Amino acid sequence: MNILDKIVADKSVEVKLRKQLIPISQLEQSVLFNRETISLAKKLKNSTTGIIAEHKRRSPSKSVINQNLNVFDVAKGYEKAGVCGMSVLTDAKYFGGSLDDLLTARASCNLPLLRKEFIIEEYQILEAKAYGADVILLIAAILTKAEIKVFSELAKSLNLDVLLEVHNEEELQKSIMPSLDMLGVNNRNLKTFEVSLDTSKKLSQLIPNDFVKVSESGISNIEAIKELQPFGYKGFLIGENFMKTENAGKSAEEFINKLKE
């Protein structure tokens, strides 16, 4: 069993419990359920920098990244830095996140918020909407083509943007459909945890131009972004780079300023 299989098995148990605790009818009554969402895809299209900055306390590959930064400060800092969007990890067991982090981020900024989660059921998409997300992540490696279709169409009906993540050509081919807004290429091999920007370069020509291209993982310097922009990438998800500093917002601001030079 690789790490992804483990996460999905645990997630399945967790979602079952959550559904018993909070029924869908209750999620739909959330004050945030009817808020107007902000499109990350549109923001990325019109941006020259395209940074999606992440709030992440730890990860299976790096263990603890930063337990000291609170979401409120990070969200405020990212907004001030001028990022295009913020990714909030809501998985507790492997990443130390929670849906409360999403709520706090929503209360602290007006950025498009991505719920970074291992989505395996429609319930989690309704949760994302109820807790203030604007975008959901779907991971092709853990979903069938039929699930991607159902989940992405549900998200669109709730006015949520959809970022679909792929790792290879096979995942990309099964995933391309009109109900997606952004296609994210994860440069990290989930089985070995090795990172290579060549994955983004190789897959870029196979992604139709109707989708906003996003590169994820292993982007820790300006050079990586400059290297990927000619391949049509408009979005760059940066996780650990800002979070491992004392002040995530400030390091994002310095990074973006350098990128603009």
PDB file of C-alpha atoms in Angstrom:
ATOM      1  CA  MET A   1       0.000   0.000   0.000  1.00  0.00           C
ATOM      2  CA  ASN A   2       1.559   3.325  -0.995  1.00  0.00           C
ATOM      3  CA  ILE A   3       0.940   6.537   0.950  1.00  0.00           C
ATOM      4  CA  LEU A   4      -1.893   7.614  -1.343  1.00  0.00           C
ATOM      5  CA  ASP A   5      -3.770   4.337  -0.815  1.00  0.00           C
ATOM      6  CA  LYS A   6      -3.340   4.729   2.947  1.00  0.00           C
ATOM      7  CA  ILE A   7      -4.647   8.292   2.900  1.00  0.00           C
ATOM      8  CA  VAL A   8      -7.686   7.289   0.825  1.00  0.00           C
ATOM      9  CA  ALA A   9      -8.514   4.346   3.109  1.00  0.00           C
ATOM     10  CA  ASP A  10      -8.375   6.619   6.163  1.00  0.00           C
ATOM     11  CA  LYS A  11     -10.322   9.336   4.367  1.00  0.00           C
ATOM     12  CA  SER A  12     -13.121   6.927   3.586  1.00  0.00           C
ATOM     13  CA  VAL A  13     -13.567   6.155   7.315  1.00  0.00           C
ATOM     14  CA  GLU A  14     -13.333   9.855   8.210  1.00  0.00           C
ATOM     15  CA  VAL A  15     -15.966  10.956   5.678  1.00  0.00           C
ATOM     16  CA  LYS A  16     -18.361   8.268   6.861  1.00  0.00           C
ATOM     17  CA  LEU A  17     -18.068   9.635  10.413  1.00  0.00           C
ATOM     18  CA  ARG A  18     -18.441  13.257   9.333  1.00  0.00           C
ATOM     19  CA  LYS A  19     -21.623  12.440   7.421  1.00  0.00           C
ATOM     20  CA  GLN A  20     -23.134  10.996  10.573  1.00  0.00           C
ATOM     21  CA  LEU A  21     -22.168  14.081  12.593  1.00  0.00           C
ATOM     22  CA  ILE A  22     -23.205  16.784  10.131  1.00  0.00           C
ATOM     23  CA  PRO A  23     -25.942  15.915   7.646  1.00  0.00           C
ATOM     24  CA  ILE A  24     -26.000  17.547   4.205  1.00  0.00           C
ATOM     25  CA  SER A  25     -29.057  19.606   5.159  1.00  0.00           C
ATOM     26  CA  GLN A  26     -26.983  21.242   7.891  1.00  0.00           C
ATOM     27  CA  LEU A  27     -24.122  22.029   5.495  1.00  0.00           C
ATOM     28  CA  GLU A  28     -26.592  23.673   3.132  1.00  0.00           C
ATOM     29  CA  GLN A  29     -27.751  25.964   5.942  1.00  0.00           C
ATOM     30  CA  SER A  30     -24.255  27.370   6.470  1.00  0.00           C
ATOM     31  CA  VAL A  31     -24.133  31.164   6.089  1.00  0.00           C
ATOM     32  CA  LEU A  32     -21.307  30.674   3.589  1.00  0.00           C
ATOM     33  CA  PHE A  33     -23.255  28.260   1.388  1.00  0.00           C
ATOM     34  CA  ASN A  34     -24.823  31.026  -0.682  1.00  0.00           C
ATOM     35  CA  ARG A  35     -21.877  33.407  -0.819  1.00  0.00           C
ATOM     36  CA  GLU A  36     -20.658  34.472  -4.231  1.00  0.00           C
ATOM     37  CA  THR A  37     -17.457  32.638  -5.053  1.00  0.00           C
ATOM     38  CA  ILE A  38     -14.298  34.210  -6.481  1.00  0.00           C
ATOM     39  CA  SER A  39     -12.832  32.476  -9.527  1.00  0.00           C
ATOM     40  CA  LEU A  40      -9.208  31.445  -9.156  1.00  0.00           C
ATOM     41  CA  ALA A  41      -9.039  30.453 -12.832  1.00  0.00           C
ATOM     42  CA  LYS A  42      -9.967  34.004 -13.911  1.00  0.00           C
ATOM     43  CA  LYS A  43      -7.440  35.534 -11.525  1.00  0.00           C
ATOM     44  CA  LEU A  44      -4.664  33.302 -12.855  1.00  0.00           C
ATOM     45  CA  LYS A  45      -5.531  34.097 -16.476  1.00  0.00           C
ATOM     46  CA  ASN A  46      -5.090  37.807 -15.800  1.00  0.00           C
ATOM     47  CA  SER A  47      -1.970  37.527 -13.646  1.00  0.00           C
ATOM     48  CA  THR A  48       1.693  37.784 -14.622  1.00  0.00           C
ATOM     49  CA  THR A  49       2.856  35.966 -11.483  1.00  0.00           C
ATOM     50  CA  GLY A  50       0.185  33.314 -10.838  1.00  0.00           C
ATOM     51  CA  ILE A  51       1.175  32.358  -7.301  1.00  0.00           C
ATOM     52  CA  ILE A  52      -1.155  30.090  -5.314  1.00  0.00           C
ATOM     53  CA  ALA A  53       0.303  30.077  -1.805  1.00  0.00           C
ATOM     54  CA  GLU A  54      -0.388  27.282   0.608  1.00  0.00           C
ATOM     55  CA  HIS A  55      -1.064  26.919   4.302  1.00  0.00           C
ATOM     56  CA  LYS A  56       0.474  23.608   5.275  1.00  0.00           C
ATOM     57  CA  ARG A  57       1.694  22.557   8.732  1.00  0.00           C
ATOM     58  CA  ARG A  58       3.222  19.229   7.812  1.00  0.00           C
ATOM     59  CA  SER A  59       3.270  16.577   5.106  1.00  0.00           C
ATOM     60  CA  PRO A  60       3.982  12.851   4.849  1.00  0.00           C
ATOM     61  CA  SER A  61       7.194  13.522   2.902  1.00  0.00           C
ATOM     62  CA  LYS A  62       8.584  16.348   5.055  1.00  0.00           C
ATOM     63  CA  SER A  63       6.896  15.691   8.430  1.00  0.00           C
ATOM     64  CA  VAL A  64       6.666  19.000  10.349  1.00  0.00           C
ATOM     65  CA  ILE A  65       7.043  22.137   8.211  1.00  0.00           C
ATOM     66  CA  ASN A  66       5.729  24.768  10.600  1.00  0.00           C
ATOM     67  CA  GLN A  67       3.349  24.392  13.524  1.00  0.00           C
ATOM     68  CA  ASN A  68       3.756  27.966  14.766  1.00  0.00           C
ATOM     69  CA  LEU A  69       2.096  30.070  12.081  1.00  0.00           C
ATOM     70  CA  ASN A  70      -1.607  30.700  12.546  1.00  0.00           C
ATOM     71  CA  VAL A  71      -3.940  30.657   9.572  1.00  0.00           C
ATOM     72  CA  PHE A  72      -5.286  34.137  10.231  1.00  0.00           C
ATOM     73  CA  ASP A  73      -1.847  35.771   9.920  1.00  0.00           C
ATOM     74  CA  VAL A  74      -0.840  33.612   6.974  1.00  0.00           C
ATOM     75  CA  ALA A  75      -4.029  34.454   5.020  1.00  0.00           C
ATOM     76  CA  LYS A  76      -3.683  38.173   5.742  1.00  0.00           C
ATOM     77  CA  GLY A  77      -0.005  38.053   4.779  1.00  0.00           C
ATOM     78  CA  TYR A  78      -0.660  36.207   1.527  1.00  0.00           C
ATOM     79  CA  GLU A  79      -3.373  38.689   0.567  1.00  0.00           C
ATOM     80  CA  LYS A  80      -1.059  41.633   1.250  1.00  0.00           C
ATOM     81  CA  ALA A  81       1.684  39.916  -0.768  1.00  0.00           C
ATOM     82  CA  GLY A  82      -0.601  39.866  -3.812  1.00  0.00           C
ATOM     83  CA  VAL A  83      -0.937  36.125  -4.362  1.00  0.00           C
ATOM     84  CA  CYS A  84      -3.669  34.965  -6.779  1.00  0.00           C
ATOM     85  CA  GLY A  85      -5.135  32.435  -4.395  1.00  0.00           C
ATOM     86  CA  MET A  86      -4.568  30.496  -1.217  1.00  0.00           C
ATOM     87  CA  SER A  87      -4.563  26.745  -0.818  1.00  0.00           C
ATOM     88  CA  VAL A  88      -5.681  25.444   2.588  1.00  0.00           C
ATOM     89  CA  LEU A  89      -4.959  21.855   3.553  1.00  0.00           C
ATOM     90  CA  THR A  90      -7.897  20.413   5.446  1.00  0.00           C
ATOM     91  CA  ASP A  91      -6.602  16.868   6.008  1.00  0.00           C
ATOM     92  CA  ALA A  92      -5.874  16.326   9.715  1.00  0.00           C
ATOM     93  CA  LYS A  93      -4.087  12.999   9.968  1.00  0.00           C
ATOM     94  CA  TYR A  94      -1.352  13.485   7.377  1.00  0.00           C
ATOM     95  CA  PHE A  95      -1.144  17.270   7.005  1.00  0.00           C
ATOM     96  CA  GLY A  96      -2.305  18.650  10.362  1.00  0.00           C
ATOM     97  CA  GLY A  97      -5.041  20.747   8.754  1.00  0.00           C
ATOM     98  CA  SER A  98      -8.778  21.101   9.347  1.00  0.00           C
ATOM     99  CA  LEU A  99     -11.961  22.623   7.982  1.00  0.00           C
ATOM    100  CA  ASP A 100     -11.634  25.238  10.714  1.00  0.00           C
ATOM    101  CA  ASP A 101      -8.470  26.415   8.956  1.00  0.00           C
ATOM    102  CA  LEU A 102     -10.602  27.028   5.877  1.00  0.00           C
ATOM    103  CA  LEU A 103     -13.173  28.968   7.910  1.00  0.00           C
ATOM    104  CA  THR A 104     -10.469  31.091   9.526  1.00  0.00           C
ATOM    105  CA  ALA A 105      -8.844  31.823   6.163  1.00  0.00           C
ATOM    106  CA  ARG A 106     -12.242  32.793   4.750  1.00  0.00           C
ATOM    107  CA  ALA A 107     -12.814  35.217   7.628  1.00  0.00           C
ATOM    108  CA  SER A 108      -9.357  36.762   7.202  1.00  0.00           C
ATOM    109  CA  CYS A 109      -9.056  37.476   3.471  1.00  0.00           C
ATOM    110  CA  ASN A 110     -10.816  37.978   0.146  1.00  0.00           C
ATOM    111  CA  LEU A 111      -8.606  35.622  -1.816  1.00  0.00           C
ATOM    112  CA  PRO A 112      -9.980  32.690  -3.809  1.00  0.00           C
ATOM    113  CA  LEU A 113      -9.548  29.725  -1.440  1.00  0.00           C
ATOM    114  CA  LEU A 114      -8.736  26.220  -2.611  1.00  0.00           C
ATOM    115  CA  ARG A 115      -9.780  23.389  -0.338  1.00  0.00           C
ATOM    116  CA  LYS A 116      -6.776  21.085  -0.633  1.00  0.00           C
ATOM    117  CA  GLU A 117      -8.170  17.713   0.251  1.00  0.00           C
ATOM    118  CA  PHE A 118      -8.417  14.110  -0.917  1.00  0.00           C
ATOM    119  CA  ILE A 119     -11.934  14.234  -2.301  1.00  0.00           C
ATOM    120  CA  ILE A 120     -13.557  10.838  -2.715  1.00  0.00           C
ATOM    121  CA  GLU A 121     -17.236  11.698  -2.090  1.00  0.00           C
ATOM    122  CA  GLU A 122     -19.737  14.368  -3.123  1.00  0.00           C
ATOM    123  CA  TYR A 123     -20.244  15.186   0.558  1.00  0.00           C
ATOM    124  CA  GLN A 124     -16.757  16.756   0.736  1.00  0.00           C
ATOM    125  CA  ILE A 125     -17.623  19.155  -2.100  1.00  0.00           C
ATOM    126  CA  LEU A 126     -20.708  20.367  -0.218  1.00  0.00           C
ATOM    127  CA  GLU A 127     -18.464  20.726   2.833  1.00  0.00           C
ATOM    128  CA  ALA A 128     -16.019  22.844   0.843  1.00  0.00           C
ATOM    129  CA  LYS A 129     -18.848  25.154  -0.187  1.00  0.00           C
ATOM    130  CA  ALA A 130     -20.238  25.359   3.366  1.00  0.00           C
ATOM    131  CA  TYR A 131     -16.837  26.260   4.805  1.00  0.00           C
ATOM    132  CA  GLY A 132     -16.098  29.066   2.361  1.00  0.00           C
ATOM    133  CA  ALA A 133     -13.984  27.516  -0.392  1.00  0.00           C
ATOM    134  CA  ASP A 134     -14.013  28.872  -3.952  1.00  0.00           C
ATOM    135  CA  VAL A 135     -12.124  26.015  -5.563  1.00  0.00           C
ATOM    136  CA  ILE A 136     -11.887  22.273  -5.027  1.00  0.00           C
ATOM    137  CA  LEU A 137      -9.044  19.938  -5.884  1.00  0.00           C
ATOM    138  CA  LEU A 138      -9.737  16.618  -7.591  1.00  0.00           C
ATOM    139  CA  ILE A 139      -6.878  14.120  -7.804  1.00  0.00           C
ATOM    140  CA  ALA A 140      -7.005  11.940 -10.921  1.00  0.00           C
ATOM    141  CA  ALA A 141      -4.838   9.244  -9.307  1.00  0.00           C
ATOM    142  CA  ILE A 142      -7.582   8.358  -6.804  1.00  0.00           C
ATOM    143  CA  LEU A 143     -10.697   8.832  -8.965  1.00  0.00           C
ATOM    144  CA  THR A 144     -12.304   7.119 -11.918  1.00  0.00           C
ATOM    145  CA  LYS A 145     -13.303   9.087 -15.005  1.00  0.00           C
ATOM    146  CA  ALA A 146     -16.965   8.777 -13.957  1.00  0.00           C
ATOM    147  CA  GLU A 147     -16.204  10.162 -10.480  1.00  0.00           C
ATOM    148  CA  ILE A 148     -14.259  13.086 -11.936  1.00  0.00           C
ATOM    149  CA  LYS A 149     -17.281  13.895 -14.121  1.00  0.00           C
ATOM    150  CA  VAL A 150     -19.846  13.686 -11.295  1.00  0.00           C
ATOM    151  CA  PHE A 151     -17.695  15.584  -8.801  1.00  0.00           C
ATOM    152  CA  SER A 152     -16.666  18.358 -11.197  1.00  0.00           C
ATOM    153  CA  GLU A 153     -20.240  18.865 -12.423  1.00  0.00           C
ATOM    154  CA  LEU A 154     -21.491  19.090  -8.838  1.00  0.00           C
ATOM    155  CA  ALA A 155     -18.780  21.669  -8.068  1.00  0.00           C
ATOM    156  CA  LYS A 156     -19.732  23.742 -11.113  1.00  0.00           C
ATOM    157  CA  SER A 157     -23.404  23.667 -10.049  1.00  0.00           C
ATOM    158  CA  LEU A 158     -22.254  25.232  -6.746  1.00  0.00           C
ATOM    159  CA  ASN A 159     -20.176  27.858  -8.605  1.00  0.00           C
ATOM    160  CA  LEU A 160     -16.919  26.348  -7.394  1.00  0.00           C
ATOM    161  CA  ASP A 161     -13.859  26.276  -9.650  1.00  0.00           C
ATOM    162  CA  VAL A 162     -12.309  22.863 -10.238  1.00  0.00           C
ATOM    163  CA  LEU A 163      -8.578  22.186 -10.249  1.00  0.00           C
ATOM    164  CA  LEU A 164      -7.832  18.671 -11.415  1.00  0.00           C
ATOM    165  CA  GLU A 165      -4.423  17.257 -10.553  1.00  0.00           C
ATOM    166  CA  VAL A 166      -2.569  14.750 -12.734  1.00  0.00           C
ATOM    167  CA  HIS A 167       0.829  13.062 -12.477  1.00  0.00           C
ATOM    168  CA  ASN A 168       1.165  11.436 -15.897  1.00  0.00           C
ATOM    169  CA  GLU A 169      -0.246  11.187 -19.412  1.00  0.00           C
ATOM    170  CA  GLU A 170      -2.621   8.338 -18.605  1.00  0.00           C
ATOM    171  CA  GLU A 171      -4.309  10.350 -15.818  1.00  0.00           C
ATOM    172  CA  LEU A 172      -4.497  13.384 -18.082  1.00  0.00           C
ATOM    173  CA  GLN A 173      -6.184  11.505 -20.936  1.00  0.00           C
ATOM    174  CA  LYS A 174      -8.957  10.120 -18.721  1.00  0.00           C
ATOM    175  CA  SER A 175      -9.579  13.488 -17.082  1.00  0.00           C
ATOM    176  CA  ILE A 176     -10.042  16.089 -19.787  1.00  0.00           C
ATOM    177  CA  MET A 177     -13.665  17.264 -19.735  1.00  0.00           C
ATOM    178  CA  PRO A 178     -15.497  20.600 -19.992  1.00  0.00           C
ATOM    179  CA  SER A 179     -16.456  20.747 -16.302  1.00  0.00           C
ATOM    180  CA  LEU A 180     -12.841  21.482 -15.269  1.00  0.00           C
ATOM    181  CA  ASP A 181     -11.319  24.960 -15.062  1.00  0.00           C
ATOM    182  CA  MET A 182      -7.700  24.232 -14.303  1.00  0.00           C
ATOM    183  CA  LEU A 183      -5.391  21.305 -14.919  1.00  0.00           C
ATOM    184  CA  GLY A 184      -2.632  20.941 -12.363  1.00  0.00           C
ATOM    185  CA  VAL A 185       0.466  18.893 -13.036  1.00  0.00           C
ATOM    186  CA  ASN A 186       2.029  17.555  -9.860  1.00  0.00           C
ATOM    187  CA  ASN A 187       5.798  17.310 -10.328  1.00  0.00           C
ATOM    188  CA  ARG A 188       6.080  14.931  -7.384  1.00  0.00           C
ATOM    189  CA  ASN A 189       5.923  11.228  -8.022  1.00  0.00           C
ATOM    190  CA  LEU A 190       3.523  10.087  -5.295  1.00  0.00           C
ATOM    191  CA  LYS A 191       5.077   6.652  -5.122  1.00  0.00           C
ATOM    192  CA  THR A 192       8.711   7.740  -4.742  1.00  0.00           C
ATOM    193  CA  PHE A 193       8.247  11.400  -3.657  1.00  0.00           C
ATOM    194  CA  GLU A 194      10.880  12.443  -6.223  1.00  0.00           C
ATOM    195  CA  VAL A 195      10.246  15.818  -7.830  1.00  0.00           C
ATOM    196  CA  SER A 196      10.966  16.813 -11.426  1.00  0.00           C
ATOM    197  CA  LEU A 197       9.806  19.868 -13.400  1.00  0.00           C
ATOM    198  CA  ASP A 198      10.125  17.755 -16.543  1.00  0.00           C
ATOM    199  CA  THR A 199       6.706  16.290 -15.677  1.00  0.00           C
ATOM    200  CA  SER A 200       5.098  19.728 -16.163  1.00  0.00           C
ATOM    201  CA  LYS A 201       7.064  20.369 -19.349  1.00  0.00           C
ATOM    202  CA  LYS A 202       6.218  17.004 -20.858  1.00  0.00           C
ATOM    203  CA  LEU A 203       2.484  17.176 -20.123  1.00  0.00           C
ATOM    204  CA  SER A 204       2.051  20.854 -21.064  1.00  0.00           C
ATOM    205  CA  GLN A 205       1.629  20.179 -24.778  1.00  0.00           C
ATOM    206  CA  LEU A 206      -1.086  17.604 -24.084  1.00  0.00           C
ATOM    207  CA  ILE A 207      -3.285  20.035 -22.118  1.00  0.00           C
ATOM    208  CA  PRO A 208      -5.775  21.889 -24.342  1.00  0.00           C
ATOM    209  CA  ASN A 209      -5.593  25.677 -24.104  1.00  0.00           C
ATOM    210  CA  ASP A 210      -9.191  25.919 -22.799  1.00  0.00           C
ATOM    211  CA  PHE A 211      -7.793  25.012 -19.371  1.00  0.00           C
ATOM    212  CA  VAL A 212      -5.625  27.134 -17.119  1.00  0.00           C
ATOM    213  CA  LYS A 213      -2.376  25.220 -16.593  1.00  0.00           C
ATOM    214  CA  VAL A 214      -1.057  24.990 -13.049  1.00  0.00           C
ATOM    215  CA  SER A 215       2.251  23.470 -11.949  1.00  0.00           C
ATOM    216  CA  GLU A 216       2.467  21.989  -8.447  1.00  0.00           C
ATOM    217  CA  SER A 217       5.282  20.725  -6.179  1.00  0.00           C
ATOM    218  CA  GLY A 218       8.962  21.437  -6.318  1.00  0.00           C
ATOM    219  CA  ILE A 219       8.586  25.117  -7.118  1.00  0.00           C
ATOM    220  CA  SER A 220      10.861  26.810  -4.642  1.00  0.00           C
ATOM    221  CA  ASN A 221      12.581  29.504  -6.682  1.00  0.00           C
ATOM    222  CA  ILE A 222      11.939  32.174  -9.325  1.00  0.00           C
ATOM    223  CA  GLU A 223      13.959  30.200 -11.913  1.00  0.00           C
ATOM    224  CA  ALA A 224      11.501  27.285 -11.776  1.00  0.00           C
ATOM    225  CA  ILE A 225       8.605  29.615 -12.628  1.00  0.00           C
ATOM    226  CA  LYS A 226      10.518  31.366 -15.424  1.00  0.00           C
ATOM    227  CA  GLU A 227      11.392  27.929 -16.787  1.00  0.00           C
ATOM    228  CA  LEU A 228       7.742  26.826 -16.827  1.00  0.00           C
ATOM    229  CA  GLN A 229       6.031  30.003 -18.100  1.00  0.00           C
ATOM    230  CA  PRO A 230       7.059  29.400 -21.760  1.00  0.00           C
ATOM    231  CA  PHE A 231       5.235  26.050 -21.520  1.00  0.00           C
ATOM    232  CA  GLY A 232       1.957  27.908 -20.967  1.00  0.00           C
ATOM    233  CA  TYR A 233       1.717  27.635 -17.171  1.00  0.00           C
ATOM    234  CA  LYS A 234      -0.287  30.444 -15.557  1.00  0.00           C
ATOM    235  CA  GLY A 235      -0.520  29.079 -12.008  1.00  0.00           C
ATOM    236  CA  PHE A 236       2.168  27.918  -9.582  1.00  0.00           C
ATOM    237  CA  LEU A 237       1.266  26.224  -6.334  1.00  0.00           C
ATOM    238  CA  ILE A 238       3.872  26.918  -3.673  1.00  0.00           C
ATOM    239  CA  GLY A 239       3.526  24.951  -0.464  1.00  0.00           C
ATOM    240  CA  GLU A 240       6.529  24.496   1.754  1.00  0.00           C
ATOM    241  CA  ASN A 241       8.634  27.394   0.510  1.00  0.00           C
ATOM    242  CA  PHE A 242       6.693  30.146   2.314  1.00  0.00           C
ATOM    243  CA  MET A 243       5.479  28.031   5.206  1.00  0.00           C
ATOM    244  CA  LYS A 244       8.940  27.012   6.364  1.00  0.00           C
ATOM    245  CA  THR A 245       9.825  30.660   7.129  1.00  0.00           C
ATOM    246  CA  GLU A 246       8.962  32.732  10.214  1.00  0.00           C
ATOM    247  CA  ASN A 247       6.607  34.930   8.197  1.00  0.00           C
ATOM    248  CA  ALA A 248       4.877  33.210   5.270  1.00  0.00           C
ATOM    249  CA  GLY A 249       3.231  36.408   3.989  1.00  0.00           C
ATOM    250  CA  LYS A 250       6.457  38.366   3.990  1.00  0.00           C
ATOM    251  CA  SER A 251       8.377  35.641   2.170  1.00  0.00           C
ATOM    252  CA  ALA A 252       5.561  35.421  -0.417  1.00  0.00           C
ATOM    253  CA  GLU A 253       5.746  39.180  -0.884  1.00  0.00           C
ATOM    254  CA  GLU A 254       9.518  39.123  -1.436  1.00  0.00           C
ATOM    255  CA  PHE A 255       9.159  36.218  -3.853  1.00  0.00           C
ATOM    256  CA  ILE A 256       6.450  37.967  -5.917  1.00  0.00           C
ATOM    257  CA  ASN A 257       8.380  41.228  -6.028  1.00  0.00           C
ATOM    258  CA  LYS A 258      11.432  39.399  -7.330  1.00  0.00           C
ATOM    259  CA  LEU A 259       9.316  37.605  -9.887  1.00  0.00           C
ATOM    260  CA  LYS A 260       8.014  40.925 -11.200  1.00  0.00           C
ATOM    261  CA  GLU A 261      11.527  42.337 -11.742  1.00  0.00           C
TER     262      GLU A 261
END
